JSON list of C-alpha atoms in Angstrom, two decimals:
[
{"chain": "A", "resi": 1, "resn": "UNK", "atom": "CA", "xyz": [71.96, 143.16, -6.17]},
{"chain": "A", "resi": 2, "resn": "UNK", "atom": "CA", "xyz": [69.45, 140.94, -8.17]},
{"chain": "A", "resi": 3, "resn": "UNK", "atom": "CA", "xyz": [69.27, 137.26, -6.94]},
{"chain": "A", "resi": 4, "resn": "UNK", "atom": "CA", "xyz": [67.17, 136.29, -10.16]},
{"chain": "A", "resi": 5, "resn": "UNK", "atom": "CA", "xyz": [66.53, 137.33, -13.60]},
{"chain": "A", "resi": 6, "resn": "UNK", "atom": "CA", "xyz": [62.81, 138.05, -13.15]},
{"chain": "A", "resi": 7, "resn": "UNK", "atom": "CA", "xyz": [63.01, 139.97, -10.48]},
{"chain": "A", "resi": 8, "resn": "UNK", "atom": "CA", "xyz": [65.57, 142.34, -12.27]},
{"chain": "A", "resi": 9, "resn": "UNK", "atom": "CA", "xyz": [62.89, 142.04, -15.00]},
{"chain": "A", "resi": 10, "resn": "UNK", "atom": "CA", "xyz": [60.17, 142.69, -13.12]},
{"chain": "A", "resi": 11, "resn": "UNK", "atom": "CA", "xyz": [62.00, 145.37, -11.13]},
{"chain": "A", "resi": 12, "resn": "UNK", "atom": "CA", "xyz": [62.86, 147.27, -14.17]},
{"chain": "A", "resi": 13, "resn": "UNK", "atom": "CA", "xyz": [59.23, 147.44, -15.24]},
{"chain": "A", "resi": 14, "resn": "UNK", "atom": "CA", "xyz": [58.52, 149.15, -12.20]},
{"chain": "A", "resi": 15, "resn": "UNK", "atom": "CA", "xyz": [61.02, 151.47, -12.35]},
{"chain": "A", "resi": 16, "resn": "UNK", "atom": "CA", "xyz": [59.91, 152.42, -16.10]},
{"chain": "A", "resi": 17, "resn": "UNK", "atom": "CA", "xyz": [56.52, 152.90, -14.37]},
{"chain": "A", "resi": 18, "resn": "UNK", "atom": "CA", "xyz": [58.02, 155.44, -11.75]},
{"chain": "A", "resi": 19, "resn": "UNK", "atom": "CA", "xyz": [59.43, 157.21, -14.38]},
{"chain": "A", "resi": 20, "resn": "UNK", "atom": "CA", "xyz": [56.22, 157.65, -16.43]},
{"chain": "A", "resi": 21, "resn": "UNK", "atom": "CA", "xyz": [54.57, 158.84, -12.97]},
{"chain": "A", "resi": 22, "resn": "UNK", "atom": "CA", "xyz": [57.57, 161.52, -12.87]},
{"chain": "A", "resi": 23, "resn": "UNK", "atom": "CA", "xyz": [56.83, 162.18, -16.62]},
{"chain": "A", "resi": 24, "resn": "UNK", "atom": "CA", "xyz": [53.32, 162.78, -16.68]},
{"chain": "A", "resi": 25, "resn": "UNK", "atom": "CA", "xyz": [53.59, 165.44, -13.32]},
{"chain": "A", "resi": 26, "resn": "UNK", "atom": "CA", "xyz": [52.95, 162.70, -10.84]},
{"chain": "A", "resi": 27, "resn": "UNK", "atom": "CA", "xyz": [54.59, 160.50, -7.67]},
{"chain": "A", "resi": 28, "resn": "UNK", "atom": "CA", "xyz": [57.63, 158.40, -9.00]},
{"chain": "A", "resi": 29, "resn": "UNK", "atom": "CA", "xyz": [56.70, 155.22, -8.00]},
{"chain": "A", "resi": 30, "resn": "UNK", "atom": "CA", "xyz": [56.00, 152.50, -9.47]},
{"chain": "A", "resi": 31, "resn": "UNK", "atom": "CA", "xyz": [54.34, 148.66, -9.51]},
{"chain": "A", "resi": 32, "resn": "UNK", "atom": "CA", "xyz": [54.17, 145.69, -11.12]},
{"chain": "A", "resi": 33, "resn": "UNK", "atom": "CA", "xyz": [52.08, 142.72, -10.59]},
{"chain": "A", "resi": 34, "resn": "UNK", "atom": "CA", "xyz": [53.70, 139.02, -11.71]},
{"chain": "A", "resi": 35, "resn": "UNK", "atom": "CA", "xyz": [52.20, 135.66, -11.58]},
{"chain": "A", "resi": 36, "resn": "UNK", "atom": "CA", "xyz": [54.29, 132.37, -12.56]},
{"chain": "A", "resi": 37, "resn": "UNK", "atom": "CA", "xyz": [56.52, 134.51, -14.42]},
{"chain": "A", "resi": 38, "resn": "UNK", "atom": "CA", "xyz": [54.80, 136.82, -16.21]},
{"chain": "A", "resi": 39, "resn": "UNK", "atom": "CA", "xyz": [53.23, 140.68, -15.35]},
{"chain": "A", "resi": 40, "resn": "UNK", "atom": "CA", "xyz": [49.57, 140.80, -14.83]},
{"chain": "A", "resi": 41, "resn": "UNK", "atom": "CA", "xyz": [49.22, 144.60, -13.50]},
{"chain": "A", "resi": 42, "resn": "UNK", "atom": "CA", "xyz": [50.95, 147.40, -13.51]},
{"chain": "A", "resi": 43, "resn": "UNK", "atom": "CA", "xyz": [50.93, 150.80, -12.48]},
{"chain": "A", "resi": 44, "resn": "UNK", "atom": "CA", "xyz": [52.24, 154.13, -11.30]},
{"chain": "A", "resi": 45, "resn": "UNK", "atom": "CA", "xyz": [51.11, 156.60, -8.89]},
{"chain": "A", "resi": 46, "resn": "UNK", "atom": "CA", "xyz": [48.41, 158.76, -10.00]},
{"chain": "A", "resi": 47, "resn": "UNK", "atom": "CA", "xyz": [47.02, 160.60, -7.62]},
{"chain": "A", "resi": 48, "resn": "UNK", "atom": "CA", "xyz": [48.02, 163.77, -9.21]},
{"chain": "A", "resi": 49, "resn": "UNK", "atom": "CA", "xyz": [47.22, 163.09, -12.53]},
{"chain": "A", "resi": 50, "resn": "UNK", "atom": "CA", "xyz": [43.69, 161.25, -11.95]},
{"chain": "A", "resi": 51, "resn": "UNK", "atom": "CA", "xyz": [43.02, 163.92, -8.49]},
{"chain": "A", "resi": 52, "resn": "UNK", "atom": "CA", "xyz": [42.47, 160.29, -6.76]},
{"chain": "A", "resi": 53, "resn": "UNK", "atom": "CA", "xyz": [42.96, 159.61, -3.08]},
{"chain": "A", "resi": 54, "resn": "UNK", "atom": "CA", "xyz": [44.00, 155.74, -3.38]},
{"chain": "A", "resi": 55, "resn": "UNK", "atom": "CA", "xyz": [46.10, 155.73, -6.59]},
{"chain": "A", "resi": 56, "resn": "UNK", "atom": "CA", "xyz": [49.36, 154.82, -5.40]},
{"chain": "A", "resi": 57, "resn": "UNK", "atom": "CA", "xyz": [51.74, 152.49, -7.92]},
{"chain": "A", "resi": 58, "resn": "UNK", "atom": "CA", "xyz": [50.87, 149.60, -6.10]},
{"chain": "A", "resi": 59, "resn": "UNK", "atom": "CA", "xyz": [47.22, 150.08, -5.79]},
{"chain": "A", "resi": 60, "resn": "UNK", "atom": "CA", "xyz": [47.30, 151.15, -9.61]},
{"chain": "A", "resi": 61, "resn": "UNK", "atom": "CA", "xyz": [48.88, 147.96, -10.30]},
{"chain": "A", "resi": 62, "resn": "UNK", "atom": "CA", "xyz": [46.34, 145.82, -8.73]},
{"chain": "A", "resi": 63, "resn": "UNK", "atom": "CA", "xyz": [43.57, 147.53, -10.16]},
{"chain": "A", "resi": 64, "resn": "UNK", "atom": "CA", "xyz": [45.45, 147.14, -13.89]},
{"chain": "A", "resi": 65, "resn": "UNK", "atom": "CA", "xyz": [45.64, 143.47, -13.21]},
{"chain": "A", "resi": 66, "resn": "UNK", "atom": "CA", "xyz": [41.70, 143.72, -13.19]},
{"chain": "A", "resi": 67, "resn": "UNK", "atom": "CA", "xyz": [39.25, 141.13, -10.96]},
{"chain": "A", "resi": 68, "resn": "UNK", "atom": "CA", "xyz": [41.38, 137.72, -10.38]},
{"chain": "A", "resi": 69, "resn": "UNK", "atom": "CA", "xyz": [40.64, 134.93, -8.02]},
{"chain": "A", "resi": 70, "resn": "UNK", "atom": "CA", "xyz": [41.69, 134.78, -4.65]},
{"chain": "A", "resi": 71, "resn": "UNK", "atom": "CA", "xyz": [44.33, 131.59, -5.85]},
{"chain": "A", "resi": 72, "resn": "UNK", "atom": "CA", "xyz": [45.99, 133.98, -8.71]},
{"chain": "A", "resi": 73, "resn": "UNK", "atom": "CA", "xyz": [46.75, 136.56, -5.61]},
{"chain": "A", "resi": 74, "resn": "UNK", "atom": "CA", "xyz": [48.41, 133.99, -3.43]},
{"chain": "A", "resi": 75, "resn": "UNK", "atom": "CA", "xyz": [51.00, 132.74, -6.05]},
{"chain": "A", "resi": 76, "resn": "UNK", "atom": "CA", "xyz": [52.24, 136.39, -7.27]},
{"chain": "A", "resi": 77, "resn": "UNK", "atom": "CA", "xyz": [54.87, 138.53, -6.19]},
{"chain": "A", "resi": 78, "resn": "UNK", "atom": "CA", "xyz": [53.79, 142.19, -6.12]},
{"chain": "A", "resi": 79, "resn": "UNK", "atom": "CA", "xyz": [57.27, 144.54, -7.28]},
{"chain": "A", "resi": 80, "resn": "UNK", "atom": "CA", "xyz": [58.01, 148.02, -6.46]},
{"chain": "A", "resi": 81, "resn": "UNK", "atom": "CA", "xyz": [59.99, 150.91, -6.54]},
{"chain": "A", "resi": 82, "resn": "UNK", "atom": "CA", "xyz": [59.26, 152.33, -2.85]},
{"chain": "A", "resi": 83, "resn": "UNK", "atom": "CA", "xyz": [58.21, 149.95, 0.54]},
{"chain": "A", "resi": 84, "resn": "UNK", "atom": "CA", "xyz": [54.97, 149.96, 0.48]},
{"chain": "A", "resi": 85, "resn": "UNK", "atom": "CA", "xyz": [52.80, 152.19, 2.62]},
{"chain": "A", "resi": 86, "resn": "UNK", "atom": "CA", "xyz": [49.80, 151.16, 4.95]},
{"chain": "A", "resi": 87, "resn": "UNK", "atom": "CA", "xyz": [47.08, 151.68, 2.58]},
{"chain": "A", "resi": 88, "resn": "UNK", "atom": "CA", "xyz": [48.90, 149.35, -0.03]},
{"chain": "A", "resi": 89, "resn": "UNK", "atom": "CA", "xyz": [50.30, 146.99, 2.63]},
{"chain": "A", "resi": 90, "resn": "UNK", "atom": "CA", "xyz": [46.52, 146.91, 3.44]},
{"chain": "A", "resi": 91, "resn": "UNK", "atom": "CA", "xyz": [45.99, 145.14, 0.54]},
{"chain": "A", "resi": 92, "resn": "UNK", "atom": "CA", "xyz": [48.67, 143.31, -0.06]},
{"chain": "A", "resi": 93, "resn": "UNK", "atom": "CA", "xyz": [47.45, 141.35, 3.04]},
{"chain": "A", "resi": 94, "resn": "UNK", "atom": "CA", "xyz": [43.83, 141.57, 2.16]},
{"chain": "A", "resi": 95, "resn": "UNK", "atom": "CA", "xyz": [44.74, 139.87, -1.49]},
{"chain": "A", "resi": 96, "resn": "UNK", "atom": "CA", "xyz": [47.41, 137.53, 0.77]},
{"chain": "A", "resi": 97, "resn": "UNK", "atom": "CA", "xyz": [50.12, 138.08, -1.76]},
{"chain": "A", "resi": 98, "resn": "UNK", "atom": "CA", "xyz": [52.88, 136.39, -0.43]},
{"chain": "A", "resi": 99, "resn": "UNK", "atom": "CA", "xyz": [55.67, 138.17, -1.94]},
{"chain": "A", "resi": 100, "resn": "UNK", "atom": "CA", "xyz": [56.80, 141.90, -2.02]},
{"chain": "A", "resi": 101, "resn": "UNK", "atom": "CA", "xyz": [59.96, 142.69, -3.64]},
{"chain": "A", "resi": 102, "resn": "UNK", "atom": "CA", "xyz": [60.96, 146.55, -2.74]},
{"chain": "A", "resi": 103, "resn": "UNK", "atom": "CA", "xyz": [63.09, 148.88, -4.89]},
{"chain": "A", "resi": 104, "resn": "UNK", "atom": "CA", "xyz": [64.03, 150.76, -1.69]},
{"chain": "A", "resi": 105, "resn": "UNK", "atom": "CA", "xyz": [63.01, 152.14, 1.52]},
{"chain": "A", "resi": 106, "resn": "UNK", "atom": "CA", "xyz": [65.61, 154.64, 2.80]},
{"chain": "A", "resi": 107, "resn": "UNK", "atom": "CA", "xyz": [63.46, 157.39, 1.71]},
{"chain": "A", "resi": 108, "resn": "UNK", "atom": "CA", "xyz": [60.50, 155.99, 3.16]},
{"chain": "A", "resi": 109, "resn": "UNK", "atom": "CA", "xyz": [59.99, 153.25, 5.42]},
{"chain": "A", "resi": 110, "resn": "UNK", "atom": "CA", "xyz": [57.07, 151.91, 4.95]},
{"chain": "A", "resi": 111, "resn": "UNK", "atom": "CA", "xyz": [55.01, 148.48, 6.73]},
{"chain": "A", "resi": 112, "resn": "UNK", "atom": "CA", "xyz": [57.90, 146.26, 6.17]},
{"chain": "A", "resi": 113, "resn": "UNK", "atom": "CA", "xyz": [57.23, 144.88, 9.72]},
{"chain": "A", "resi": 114, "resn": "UNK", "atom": "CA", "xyz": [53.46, 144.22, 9.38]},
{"chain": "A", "resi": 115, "resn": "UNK", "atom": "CA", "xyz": [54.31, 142.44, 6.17]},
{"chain": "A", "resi": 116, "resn": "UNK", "atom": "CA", "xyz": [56.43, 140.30, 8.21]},
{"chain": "A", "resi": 117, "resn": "UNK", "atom": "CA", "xyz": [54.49, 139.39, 10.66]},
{"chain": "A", "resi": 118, "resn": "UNK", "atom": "CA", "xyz": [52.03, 138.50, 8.43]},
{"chain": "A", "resi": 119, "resn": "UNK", "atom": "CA", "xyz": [54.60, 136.12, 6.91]},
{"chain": "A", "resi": 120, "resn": "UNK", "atom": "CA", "xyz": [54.74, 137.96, 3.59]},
{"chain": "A", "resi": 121, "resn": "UNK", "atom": "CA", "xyz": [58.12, 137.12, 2.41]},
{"chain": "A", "resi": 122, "resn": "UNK", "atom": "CA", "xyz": [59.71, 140.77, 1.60]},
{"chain": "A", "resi": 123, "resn": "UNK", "atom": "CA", "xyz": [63.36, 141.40, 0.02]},
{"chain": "A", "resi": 124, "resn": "UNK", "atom": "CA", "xyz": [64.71, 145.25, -0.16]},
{"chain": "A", "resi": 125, "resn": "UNK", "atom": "CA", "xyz": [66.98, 145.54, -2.49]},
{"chain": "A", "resi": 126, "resn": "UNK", "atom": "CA", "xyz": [68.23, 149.10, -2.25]},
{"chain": "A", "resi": 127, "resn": "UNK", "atom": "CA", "xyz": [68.48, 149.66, -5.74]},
{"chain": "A", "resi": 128, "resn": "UNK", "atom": "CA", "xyz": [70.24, 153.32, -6.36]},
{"chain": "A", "resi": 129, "resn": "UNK", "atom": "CA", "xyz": [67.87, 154.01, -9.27]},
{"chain": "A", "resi": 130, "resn": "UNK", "atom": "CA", "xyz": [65.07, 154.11, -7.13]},
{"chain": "A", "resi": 131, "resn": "UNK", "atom": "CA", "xyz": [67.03, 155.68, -4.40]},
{"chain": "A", "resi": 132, "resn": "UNK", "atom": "CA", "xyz": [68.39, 158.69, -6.55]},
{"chain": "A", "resi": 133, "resn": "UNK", "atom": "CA", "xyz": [64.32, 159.41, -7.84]},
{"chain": "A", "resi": 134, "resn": "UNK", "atom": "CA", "xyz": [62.95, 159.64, -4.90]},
{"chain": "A", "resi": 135, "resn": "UNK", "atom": "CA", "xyz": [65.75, 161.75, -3.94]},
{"chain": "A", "resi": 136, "resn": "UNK", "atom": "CA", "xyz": [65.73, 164.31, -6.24]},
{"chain": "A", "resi": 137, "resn": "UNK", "atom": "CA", "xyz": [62.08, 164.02, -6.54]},
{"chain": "A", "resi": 138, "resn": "UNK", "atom": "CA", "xyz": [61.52, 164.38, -2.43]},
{"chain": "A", "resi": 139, "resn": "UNK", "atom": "CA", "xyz": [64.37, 167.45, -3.01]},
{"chain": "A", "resi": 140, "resn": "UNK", "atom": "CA", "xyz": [61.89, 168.98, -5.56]},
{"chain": "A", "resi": 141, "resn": "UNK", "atom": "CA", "xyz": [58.76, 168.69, -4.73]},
{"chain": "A", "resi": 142, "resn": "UNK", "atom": "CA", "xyz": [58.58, 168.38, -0.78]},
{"chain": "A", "resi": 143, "resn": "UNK", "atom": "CA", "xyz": [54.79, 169.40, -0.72]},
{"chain": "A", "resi": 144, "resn": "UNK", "atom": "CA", "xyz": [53.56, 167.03, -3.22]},
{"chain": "A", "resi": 145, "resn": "UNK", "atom": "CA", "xyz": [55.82, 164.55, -1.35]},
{"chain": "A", "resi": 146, "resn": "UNK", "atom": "CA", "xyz": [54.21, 165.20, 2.10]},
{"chain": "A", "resi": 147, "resn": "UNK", "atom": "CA", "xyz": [50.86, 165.63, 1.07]},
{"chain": "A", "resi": 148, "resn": "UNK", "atom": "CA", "xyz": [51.60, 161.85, -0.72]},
{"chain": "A", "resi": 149, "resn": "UNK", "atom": "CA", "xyz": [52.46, 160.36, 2.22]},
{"chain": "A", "resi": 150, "resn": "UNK", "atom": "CA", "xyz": [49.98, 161.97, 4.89]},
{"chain": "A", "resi": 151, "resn": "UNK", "atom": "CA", "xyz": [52.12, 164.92, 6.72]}
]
């Protein structure tokens, strides 16, 4: 499932992330932000827990990893547990990170196709951790779920 050891690495941070979201009341998802091997940012979806708008795990992670130069943005690889949706692939593009590596996306399909076309270099790896907590989270909580997503 895992062509490398970081990105396991990496991936499992991000799942540990979705499962603090879960923990604290919040979104399981989760983020992590990693530049020339090592995590700079991460984050989970807060939206409940901070009553934000924007805090999804991949926004959260981004603004963990704090103010970086444009150059630090275009060598990372940006990790998480769900395919990202339009706000985050919004910045993803804006911050040109050239990398997305996505836990899964048969719960949600997010702006996999805008990432490619943008040349952002994306790899779904349909872990079933992060396909069985979105499940049973989605099962759950179908409200909190919509109202996450827009519906």
């Amino acid at each position: 499932m895992y062509p490398s050891t970081l990105q396991e690495s990496c991936m499992l941070e991000a799942i540990e992330e979705a499962r603090k979201g879960i923990a604290e009341g919040g979104i399981p998802i989760g983020s992590v932000l990693e530049h020339k091997g090592r995590i700079i940012g991460r984050g989970h979806n807060r939206r409940v827990q901070k009553g934000s708008t924007i805090l999804h795990g991949e926004m959260d992670a981004l603004e963990n990893a704090g103010r970086l130069p444009a150059s630090v943005y275009r060598e990372c690889t940006l990790y998480t547990t769900l395919s990202p949706c339009p706000m985050c692939t919004g910045a993803i593009l804006l911050y040109k990170i050239p990398r997305v590596v996505i836990g899964e996306n048969k719960t949600f399909m997010g702006e996999e196709k805008l990432l490619a076309s943008r040349m952002v270099e994306t790899t779904v790896l349909q872990d079933p951790r992060c396909i069985s907590m979105m499940m049973e989270f989605i099962r759950d909580k179908p409200n909190l779920w919509n109202e996450d997503i827009g519906v």
